[in-house]
């Protein structure tokens, strides 16, 4: 849950006094164009970035005072943050298993490798993988500690449609089976529509609309979220802050 | 409650140490690179010492001991400093800091891991040079006795606080400050009294030299070789100065780490 969350860099207001809550076990989408404030918001939720103002509570912990207790039960994946390229896939996963104090490391890595179709890649250096393979390894890293809260920043960016669809199907199944809470930042409208039960639409650092995909479609009288996104991005409707 | 916390901390520190050790296990050029400069340095200074010894006469053994002891002990500082700074830079270059800092790894655990890595790197780098000095010049560093441990610990500690300063500058200025990882200690070498006593320096720069723990360690080395006595006063100064500098460097690191979290630099560093 975030209240009054604000991030200012000098004169630039990157995130402007936003409030939201992510219901447990749900997938919530953070939708917005480039520079809308999605990545900044996620970085603040992860403790990588100190907010200028506002509070964040995750899994009952105040992130300003007790972030390490929450971070042990969270994880994160982004195509913009890499894993060491010269380490093999198994070595990378082993490093993060140690960092998250995962018991039975070998067994956990084998489980994830089987689930994400990585078994044949375990001994390959991470730097020699294709974009799709890297995405699956990044997902495996983000699931190594069986997180209760998973933050995904554009998880299917730069993937071909087939691989992107595979990742989305896998995330759907994983959330249903694990009960994990997922916050997904994306500007892939189809992805958000498919995966998310609730959507927060960001623009210029503010949440300008929110609701379920169906509610947003009805509110804007559109057939898909892409059209809703374009309406908001091009100011074709009056911004309604809810 | 305390024991699981200590175990978890130890495991996180081991996780980062493991990340670096597997790189060295797999790559012999990396191992060779660690020992390259210390080996080259001892070869050059060893032959120089041998040449002087052939000219100087009865004081040659003491002078050679001072020179070779200085070379080998200063390498401990250099390798310890580079071990911390370059291992941190490895995380920056691989754009991995974002993942590391969203894990439950505490900043002090990161520093502990970097120090552990630096000890491994220092041993791999310096031990071959120590062996070479013994084989080629019959110079046995271990003949200094147990006080060698005190010398080495103080010199390693100096390498660590200097590298903490370098890491703080990297957090402040990004990879643009990375050249300091290689160069900063060389700038301190003239004032560290490695090869000559502090009294040789101009009076104006002696306070600077005496503020560096290394100068006290090397004064102690010379006292031991020349008079066979341990200069406990210099050792006390070295320990006290290291404690003060380590404290100051830790405060600087924590301030720059917080500033990096305010600027969002942990996500973008290395890009």
Coordinates of C-alpha atoms in Angstrom, one line a residue:
Chain A
X1 CA 0.0 0.0 0.0
X2 CA 1.4 3.4 -0.9
X3 CA 0.0 6.7 0.4
X4 CA 1.0 10.2 -0.7
X5 CA 4.0 8.7 -2.7
X6 CA 6.0 11.5 -4.3
X7 CA 9.4 11.6 -6.0
X8 CA 11.0 14.8 -7.0
X9 CA 14.3 15.2 -8.8
X10 CA 15.2 18.9 -8.5
X11 CA 12.5 20.7 -10.4
X12 CA 11.1 17.5 -12.0
X13 CA 8.2 15.8 -10.3
X14 CA 8.6 12.1 -11.4
X15 CA 5.8 10.8 -9.1
X16 CA 3.2 13.1 -7.8
X17 CA 1.3 12.2 -4.6
X18 CA -0.1 8.9 -5.6
X19 CA -2.1 6.5 -3.4
X20 CA -2.9 2.9 -4.2
X21 CA -3.3 -0.5 -2.6
X22 CA -2.6 -3.9 -4.3
X23 CA -5.1 -6.6 -3.0
X24 CA -3.3 -9.8 -1.9
X25 CA -3.2 -12.5 -4.5
X26 CA -4.2 -10.2 -7.3
X27 CA -2.2 -8.9 -10.4
X28 CA -2.4 -5.2 -10.6
X29 CA -1.1 -3.4 -13.7
X30 CA 0.7 -0.1 -13.7
X31 CA 0.0 1.3 -17.1
X32 CA 1.5 4.3 -18.7
X33 CA 3.7 5.6 -21.4
X34 CA 7.4 6.4 -21.3
X35 CA 8.2 8.8 -18.4
X36 CA 4.8 8.2 -16.8
X37 CA 6.5 7.3 -13.5
X38 CA 6.0 3.5 -13.5
X39 CA 9.7 2.5 -13.1
X40 CA 10.2 5.2 -10.5
X41 CA 7.2 3.9 -8.5
X42 CA 8.5 0.3 -8.7
X43 CA 12.0 1.5 -7.6
X44 CA 10.4 3.2 -4.6
X45 CA 8.4 0.1 -3.7
X46 CA 11.6 -1.9 -3.8
X47 CA 13.6 0.5 -1.6
X48 CA 16.0 1.3 -4.4
X49 CA 14.8 4.9 -4.4
X50 CA 13.9 6.9 -1.4
X51 CA 10.6 8.8 -1.8
X52 CA 10.6 12.5 -1.4
X53 CA 7.3 12.1 0.5
X54 CA 4.8 9.5 1.3
X55 CA 4.6 6.0 2.9
X56 CA 4.9 2.5 1.6
X57 CA 3.8 -0.6 3.6
X58 CA 4.4 -4.0 2.1
X59 CA 3.5 -7.3 3.8
X60 CA 2.9 -5.3 7.0
X61 CA 6.4 -3.6 7.0
X62 CA 7.1 0.1 6.7
X63 CA 9.6 0.3 3.8
X64 CA 11.3 3.4 5.3
X65 CA 12.2 1.6 8.5
X66 CA 12.0 -2.1 8.0
X67 CA 12.6 -2.7 4.3
X68 CA 14.8 -5.8 4.6
X69 CA 12.0 -7.8 6.3
X70 CA 9.8 -7.1 3.4
X71 CA 12.5 -7.6 0.7
X72 CA 13.1 -11.2 1.9
X73 CA 9.6 -12.0 0.8
X74 CA 9.6 -10.0 -2.4
X75 CA 11.3 -10.2 -5.7
X76 CA 11.7 -8.3 -8.9
X77 CA 12.4 -8.8 -12.6
X78 CA 13.2 -6.3 -15.3
X79 CA 14.8 -6.5 -18.7
X80 CA 16.8 -3.4 -17.8
X81 CA 18.6 -4.9 -14.8
X82 CA 21.0 -7.7 -15.9
X83 CA 22.4 -10.8 -14.3
X84 CA 26.2 -11.3 -14.3
X85 CA 26.9 -12.4 -17.9
X86 CA 29.9 -14.7 -17.3
X87 CA 28.2 -16.7 -14.7
X88 CA 26.2 -19.7 -15.8
X89 CA 22.4 -19.8 -15.3
X90 CA 22.8 -22.2 -12.4
X91 CA 25.5 -20.1 -10.8
X92 CA 23.4 -17.0 -11.1
X93 CA 20.4 -18.8 -9.5
X94 CA 22.7 -20.2 -6.8
X95 CA 24.0 -16.6 -5.9
X96 CA 20.4 -15.4 -5.5
X97 CA 19.4 -18.5 -3.6
X98 CA 22.1 -17.6 -1.1
X99 CA 21.1 -13.9 -1.0
X100 CA 17.5 -14.9 -0.2
X101 CA 18.5 -17.7 2.1
X102 CA 16.5 -20.3 0.1
X103 CA 16.6 -23.8 1.6
X104 CA 17.5 -26.8 -0.5
X105 CA 19.1 -24.7 -3.2
X106 CA 19.8 -27.5 -5.7
X107 CA 16.3 -28.8 -5.5
X108 CA 14.8 -25.3 -5.9
X109 CA 16.9 -24.5 -8.9
X110 CA 16.0 -27.9 -10.5
X111 CA 12.2 -27.1 -9.9
X112 CA 12.5 -23.7 -11.5
X113 CA 14.5 -25.0 -14.4
X114 CA 11.8 -27.6 -15.1
X115 CA 9.0 -25.1 -14.8
X116 CA 10.6 -22.5 -17.0
X117 CA 12.2 -24.9 -19.5
X118 CA 15.7 -24.0 -18.4
X119 CA 17.1 -27.4 -17.6
X120 CA 19.3 -27.5 -20.8
X121 CA 20.5 -24.0 -20.2
X122 CA 21.7 -24.3 -16.6
X123 CA 25.4 -24.6 -17.6
X124 CA 25.3 -21.9 -20.2
X125 CA 26.8 -18.5 -19.4
X126 CA 23.9 -16.0 -19.0
X127 CA 25.6 -13.7 -21.6
X128 CA 25.1 -16.3 -24.3
X129 CA 21.4 -16.6 -24.0
X130 CA 18.7 -15.2 -26.4
X131 CA 16.4 -12.4 -25.2
X132 CA 13.6 -15.0 -24.6
X133 CA 15.9 -17.3 -22.6
X134 CA 17.2 -14.3 -20.6
X135 CA 13.6 -13.4 -19.7
X136 CA 13.0 -16.9 -18.5
X137 CA 16.2 -16.8 -16.4
X138 CA 15.2 -13.4 -15.0
X139 CA 11.8 -14.9 -14.0
X140 CA 13.5 -17.9 -12.4
X141 CA 15.7 -15.5 -10.4
X142 CA 12.6 -13.5 -9.4
X143 CA 10.9 -16.6 -8.1
X144 CA 13.8 -18.2 -6.4
X145 CA 12.5 -17.3 -2.9
X146 CA 8.9 -18.1 -3.7
X147 CA 8.0 -14.4 -3.2
X148 CA 4.7 -13.3 -1.7
X149 CA 5.0 -10.1 -3.7
X150 CA 6.4 -10.0 -7.2
X151 CA 7.2 -6.7 -9.0
X152 CA 7.6 -7.0 -12.8
X153 CA 8.9 -4.2 -14.9
X154 CA 7.9 -4.7 -18.5
X155 CA 8.5 -8.5 -18.3
X156 CA 7.9 -9.1 -22.0
X157 CA 9.6 -6.1 -23.5
X158 CA 11.7 -7.0 -26.6
X159 CA 10.3 -10.5 -26.8
X160 CA 8.8 -12.0 -29.9
X161 CA 5.0 -12.6 -29.8
X162 CA 5.3 -16.3 -29.2
X163 CA 7.7 -16.0 -26.3
X164 CA 5.8 -13.0 -24.9
X165 CA 2.6 -15.2 -25.0
X166 CA 4.4 -18.0 -23.3
X167 CA 5.6 -15.7 -20.5
X168 CA 2.1 -14.3 -20.0
X169 CA 0.5 -17.8 -19.9
X170 CA 3.1 -18.9 -17.4
X171 CA 2.5 -15.8 -15.2
X172 CA -1.2 -16.4 -15.2
X173 CA -0.8 -20.0 -14.1
X174 CA 1.9 -19.1 -11.5
X175 CA -0.3 -16.5 -9.8
X176 CA -3.3 -18.8 -9.8
X177 CA -1.3 -21.7 -8.2
X178 CA 0.9 -19.7 -5.8
X179 CA -1.5 -16.9 -4.7
X180 CA 1.4 -14.5 -5.2
X181 CA 0.6 -10.7 -5.4
X182 CA 1.9 -9.2 -8.6
X183 CA 2.5 -5.6 -9.6
X184 CA 3.1 -5.4 -13.3
X185 CA 4.4 -2.3 -15.0
X186 CA 3.9 -2.4 -18.7
X187 CA 2.9 -0.4 -21.8
X188 CA 1.7 -3.6 -23.5
X189 CA -2.0 -3.1 -23.3
X190 CA -3.0 -6.6 -24.3
X191 CA -0.7 -8.0 -21.6
X192 CA -2.3 -5.8 -18.9
X193 CA -5.8 -6.6 -20.1
X194 CA -5.1 -10.3 -20.0
X195 CA -3.2 -10.6 -16.7
X196 CA -4.5 -7.8 -14.4
X197 CA -7.6 -7.7 -12.3
X198 CA -7.0 -4.1 -11.6
X199 CA -5.2 -1.3 -13.5
X200 CA -3.6 1.9 -12.4
X201 CA -3.1 4.3 -15.3
X202 CA -0.2 6.7 -14.8
X203 CA 0.6 9.9 -16.7
X204 CA 3.2 12.5 -15.9
X205 CA 3.7 11.0 -12.4
X206 CA 0.1 10.8 -11.4
X207 CA -2.5 8.1 -11.3
X208 CA -5.1 9.5 -13.7
X209 CA -7.5 6.6 -13.7
X210 CA -8.0 3.2 -12.1
X211 CA -10.3 0.2 -12.2
X212 CA -10.7 -3.2 -13.6
X213 CA -10.0 -3.5 -17.4
X214 CA -13.7 -4.0 -17.9
X215 CA -14.5 -0.8 -15.9
X216 CA -12.0 1.2 -17.9
X217 CA -13.3 0.0 -21.2
X218 CA -16.9 0.8 -20.2
X219 CA -15.9 4.2 -18.8
X220 CA -14.1 5.3 -22.0
X221 CA -16.5 3.5 -24.3
X222 CA -13.7 1.6 -26.0
X223 CA -13.1 -2.0 -27.1
X224 CA -9.6 -2.5 -25.9
X225 CA -7.2 -0.9 -23.4
X226 CA -4.9 0.4 -26.1
X227 CA -7.6 2.8 -27.2
X228 CA -8.2 3.8 -23.6
X229 CA -4.5 4.4 -23.2
X230 CA -4.4 6.6 -26.4
X231 CA -7.4 8.6 -25.1
X232 CA -5.6 9.3 -21.9
X233 CA -2.2 9.9 -23.5
X234 CA -3.5 12.3 -26.1
X235 CA -5.8 14.1 -23.7
X236 CA -8.9 13.1 -25.7
X237 CA -10.8 12.9 -22.5
X238 CA -10.7 15.0 -19.3
X239 CA -8.3 13.5 -16.8
X240 CA -10.2 12.1 -13.9
X241 CA -8.1 11.5 -10.8
X242 CA -9.8 8.9 -8.7
Chain B
X1 CA 16.7 -15.2 17.1
X2 CA 20.3 -13.9 16.9
X3 CA 21.7 -17.2 15.6
X4 CA 19.4 -17.4 12.5
X5 CA 20.2 -13.8 11.8
X6 CA 23.9 -14.4 11.9
X7 CA 23.5 -17.5 9.7
X8 CA 21.5 -15.6 7.2
X9 CA 24.0 -12.8 7.1
X10 CA 26.8 -15.2 6.6
X11 CA 25.0 -16.9 3.8
X12 CA 24.3 -13.6 2.0
X13 CA 28.0 -12.7 2.4
X14 CA 28.9 -16.1 1.0
X15 CA 26.5 -15.6 -1.9
X16 CA 28.4 -12.5 -3.1
X17 CA 31.8 -14.2 -2.4
X18 CA 30.7 -17.2 -4.4
X19 CA 29.6 -15.0 -7.3
X20 CA 33.2 -13.8 -7.6
X21 CA 35.0 -17.0 -6.8
X22 CA 33.3 -18.9 -9.6
X23 CA 34.6 -16.3 -12.1
X24 CA 38.2 -17.0 -10.9
X25 CA 37.7 -20.8 -10.8
X26 CA 36.8 -20.8 -14.4
X27 CA 39.2 -18.2 -15.8
X28 CA 43.0 -18.8 -15.4
X29 CA 43.8 -15.4 -17.2
X30 CA 41.9 -13.7 -14.4
X31 CA 44.0 -15.6 -11.8
X32 CA 47.2 -14.8 -13.7
X33 CA 46.2 -11.1 -13.9
X34 CA 46.0 -11.0 -10.1
X35 CA 49.6 -12.1 -9.7
X36 CA 51.0 -10.3 -12.7
X37 CA 51.8 -6.9 -11.2
X38 CA 53.1 -8.1 -7.8
X39 CA 55.3 -10.6 -9.6
X40 CA 56.6 -8.0 -12.0
X41 CA 57.3 -5.5 -9.2
X42 CA 59.2 -8.0 -7.1
X43 CA 61.3 -9.0 -10.1
X44 CA 62.3 -5.4 -10.9
X45 CA 62.9 -4.4 -7.2
X46 CA 64.6 -7.7 -6.4
X47 CA 67.2 -7.3 -9.1
X48 CA 67.6 -3.6 -8.2
X49 CA 68.2 -4.6 -4.5
X50 CA 70.7 -7.3 -5.7
X51 CA 72.6 -4.6 -7.7
X52 CA 72.8 -2.2 -4.8
X53 CA 73.8 -5.0 -2.4
X54 CA 76.8 -5.8 -4.6
X55 CA 78.0 -2.1 -4.3
X56 CA 77.0 -1.1 -0.8
X57 CA 78.7 -3.8 1.3
X58 CA 77.9 -4.7 4.9
X59 CA 74.7 -2.8 5.2
X60 CA 73.4 -4.4 2.0
X61 CA 71.4 -7.1 3.7
X62 CA 69.5 -4.6 5.9
X63 CA 68.8 -2.3 2.9
X64 CA 67.7 -5.2 0.7
X65 CA 65.4 -6.3 3.5
X66 CA 63.9 -2.9 3.8
X67 CA 63.4 -2.6 0.0
X68 CA 62.0 -6.1 -0.6
X69 CA 59.9 -6.0 2.6
X70 CA 58.5 -2.6 1.5
X71 CA 57.7 -3.9 -1.9
X72 CA 55.9 -7.0 -0.7
X73 CA 54.1 -5.3 2.2
X74 CA 52.9 -2.4 0.0
X75 CA 51.5 -4.9 -2.5
X76 CA 49.2 -6.1 0.4
X77 CA 47.7 -2.6 0.6
X78 CA 47.5 -2.2 -3.2
X79 CA 45.8 -5.6 -3.8
X80 CA 43.4 -5.2 -0.8
X81 CA 42.3 -1.8 -2.1
X82 CA 41.9 -2.9 -5.7
X83 CA 40.2 -6.1 -4.5
X84 CA 37.3 -4.2 -2.9
X85 CA 37.0 -1.5 -5.5
X86 CA 37.2 -3.7 -8.6
X87 CA 34.8 -6.3 -7.2
X88 CA 32.3 -3.5 -6.6
X89 CA 32.9 -2.3 -10.2
X90 CA 32.2 -5.8 -11.4
X91 CA 28.7 -5.4 -10.1
X92 CA 28.4 -2.0 -11.7
X93 CA 29.7 -3.2 -15.1
X94 CA 27.4 -6.2 -15.1
X95 CA 24.4 -3.9 -14.3
X96 CA 23.6 -6.2 -11.4
X97 CA 23.4 -3.7 -8.6
X98 CA 19.6 -3.4 -9.0
X99 CA 19.1 -7.1 -8.3
X100 CA 21.7 -7.1 -5.5
X101 CA 20.1 -4.2 -3.6
X102 CA 16.5 -5.4 -3.9
X103 CA 17.6 -8.6 -2.1
X104 CA 17.7 -8.6 1.7
X105 CA 21.5 -7.9 1.5
X106 CA 22.4 -5.2 4.0
X107 CA 25.0 -2.6 2.9
X108 CA 27.4 -3.8 5.7
X109 CA 27.1 -7.3 4.3
X110 CA 28.0 -6.1 0.9
X111 CA 31.1 -4.4 2.4
X112 CA 32.0 -7.6 4.3
X113 CA 31.7 -9.6 1.1
X114 CA 33.9 -7.2 -0.8
X115 CA 36.5 -7.3 2.0
X116 CA 36.4 -11.2 1.9
X117 CA 36.9 -11.1 -1.8
X118 CA 39.8 -8.7 -1.5
X119 CA 41.5 -11.0 1.0
X120 CA 41.3 -13.9 -1.5
X121 CA 42.5 -11.7 -4.4
X122 CA 45.3 -10.3 -2.2
X123 CA 46.5 -13.8 -1.3
X124 CA 46.4 -15.0 -4.9
X125 CA 48.3 -11.9 -6.0
X126 CA 50.9 -11.5 -3.3
X127 CA 51.9 -15.1 -2.3
X128 CA 53.5 -15.9 -5.6
X129 CA 55.6 -12.7 -5.3
X130 CA 56.6 -13.7 -1.7
X131 CA 57.6 -17.1 -3.0
X132 CA 59.6 -15.6 -5.8
X133 CA 61.5 -13.3 -3.4
X134 CA 62.5 -16.3 -1.4
X135 CA 63.5 -18.4 -4.4
X136 CA 65.4 -15.7 -6.4
X137 CA 66.8 -13.4 -3.6
X138 CA 66.7 -15.7 -0.5
X139 CA 64.4 -13.1 1.1
X140 CA 62.0 -14.7 3.5
X141 CA 59.2 -12.3 4.4
X142 CA 58.0 -14.7 7.1
X143 CA 61.3 -14.3 8.9
X144 CA 59.9 -11.0 10.3
X145 CA 58.1 -13.1 12.8
X146 CA 54.6 -12.9 14.3
X147 CA 54.6 -9.1 14.0
X148 CA 54.2 -9.6 10.3
X149 CA 50.5 -10.4 11.0
X150 CA 50.1 -7.0 12.6
X151 CA 51.9 -5.3 9.7
X152 CA 49.7 -7.2 7.1
X153 CA 46.4 -6.5 9.0
X154 CA 47.1 -2.8 9.2
X155 CA 48.1 -2.6 5.6
X156 CA 45.0 -4.5 4.5
X157 CA 42.8 -2.2 6.6
X158 CA 44.3 0.8 4.9
X159 CA 43.5 -0.7 1.5
X160 CA 39.9 -1.3 2.7
X161 CA 39.3 2.3 3.9
X162 CA 40.9 3.8 0.8
X163 CA 38.7 1.5 -1.4
X164 CA 35.6 2.5 0.7
X165 CA 36.4 6.1 -0.3
X166 CA 36.7 5.0 -4.0
X167 CA 33.4 3.0 -3.8
X168 CA 31.7 6.1 -2.3
X169 CA 33.0 8.2 -5.2
X170 CA 31.7 5.6 -7.7
X171 CA 28.3 5.8 -6.0
X172 CA 28.4 9.6 -6.3
X173 CA 29.8 9.9 -9.8
X174 CA 29.1 6.5 -11.4
X175 CA 31.5 4.4 -13.4
X176 CA 33.2 7.7 -14.5
X177 CA 35.1 7.5 -11.2
X178 CA 36.4 4.0 -11.9
X179 CA 39.9 5.1 -12.8
X180 CA 40.4 5.8 -9.1
X181 CA 40.1 2.1 -8.4
X182 CA 43.5 1.6 -10.0
X183 CA 45.2 4.9 -9.4
X184 CA 44.3 6.3 -6.0
X185 CA 46.8 4.4 -3.9
X186 CA 49.7 5.1 -6.2
X187 CA 49.1 8.8 -5.4
X188 CA 49.5 8.0 -1.7
X189 CA 52.7 5.9 -2.2
X190 CA 55.2 8.8 -1.9
X191 CA 53.7 9.8 1.5
X192 CA 53.4 6.2 2.8
X193 CA 57.2 6.0 3.5
X194 CA 57.4 2.6 1.9
X195 CA 61.0 2.7 0.7
X196 CA 62.4 5.5 2.9
X197 CA 61.7 7.0 6.4
X198 CA 59.3 9.8 7.0
X199 CA 62.3 12.0 8.0
X200 CA 63.4 12.0 4.3
X201 CA 60.2 13.9 3.3
X202 CA 60.0 17.7 3.4
X203 CA 58.8 18.9 6.8
X204 CA 55.6 20.3 5.2
X205 CA 54.4 16.9 4.1
X206 CA 55.4 14.9 7.1
X207 CA 52.1 15.4 8.9
X208 CA 50.3 14.0 5.8
X209 CA 52.6 10.9 5.9
X210 CA 52.1 10.5 9.7
X211 CA 48.3 10.5 9.1
X212 CA 48.7 7.4 7.0
X213 CA 48.8 4.1 8.8
X214 CA 51.2 2.7 6.2
X215 CA 53.9 5.2 7.2
X216 CA 53.9 3.8 10.7
X217 CA 53.9 0.2 9.6
X218 CA 57.0 0.9 7.4
X219 CA 58.7 2.8 10.2
X220 CA 58.0 -0.3 12.2
X221 CA 59.5 -2.6 9.5
X222 CA 62.7 -0.5 9.4
X223 CA 63.0 -0.5 13.2
X224 CA 62.7 -4.3 13.2
X225 CA 65.2 -4.8 10.4
X226 CA 67.7 -2.3 11.7
X227 CA 67.5 -2.7 15.5
X228 CA 65.6 -6.0 15.9
X229 CA 62.9 -4.2 18.0
X230 CA 59.2 -3.9 17.5
X231 CA 58.2 -0.2 17.4
X232 CA 55.0 -0.6 19.5
X233 CA 54.4 3.1 19.4
X234 CA 54.2 3.1 15.6
X235 CA 52.0 0.0 15.7
X236 CA 49.6 1.7 18.1
X237 CA 49.4 4.7 15.8
X238 CA 48.8 2.5 12.8
X239 CA 45.9 0.7 14.5
X240 CA 44.4 3.9 15.9
X241 CA 44.6 5.7 12.5
X242 CA 43.1 2.7 10.7
X243 CA 40.2 2.6 13.1
X244 CA 39.6 6.4 12.6
X245 CA 39.9 6.3 8.8
X246 CA 37.7 3.1 8.6
X247 CA 35.1 4.9 10.7
X248 CA 35.2 8.0 8.6
X249 CA 35.2 6.0 5.3
X250 CA 32.2 3.9 6.5
X251 CA 30.3 7.1 7.3
X252 CA 31.1 8.5 3.9
X253 CA 30.0 5.2 2.2
X254 CA 26.7 5.2 4.1
X255 CA 26.1 8.9 3.2
X256 CA 26.8 8.2 -0.5
X257 CA 24.7 5.0 -0.5
X258 CA 21.8 7.0 0.9
X259 CA 22.4 9.7 -1.7
X260 CA 22.5 7.1 -4.5
X261 CA 19.1 5.8 -3.2
X262 CA 17.7 9.3 -3.3
X263 CA 19.0 9.9 -6.8
X264 CA 18.0 6.5 -8.2
X265 CA 21.6 5.8 -9.1
X266 CA 21.5 2.2 -8.0
X267 CA 19.2 1.3 -10.9
X268 CA 21.0 3.3 -13.6
X269 CA 24.6 2.8 -12.6
X270 CA 26.6 1.1 -15.3
X271 CA 24.3 2.0 -18.1

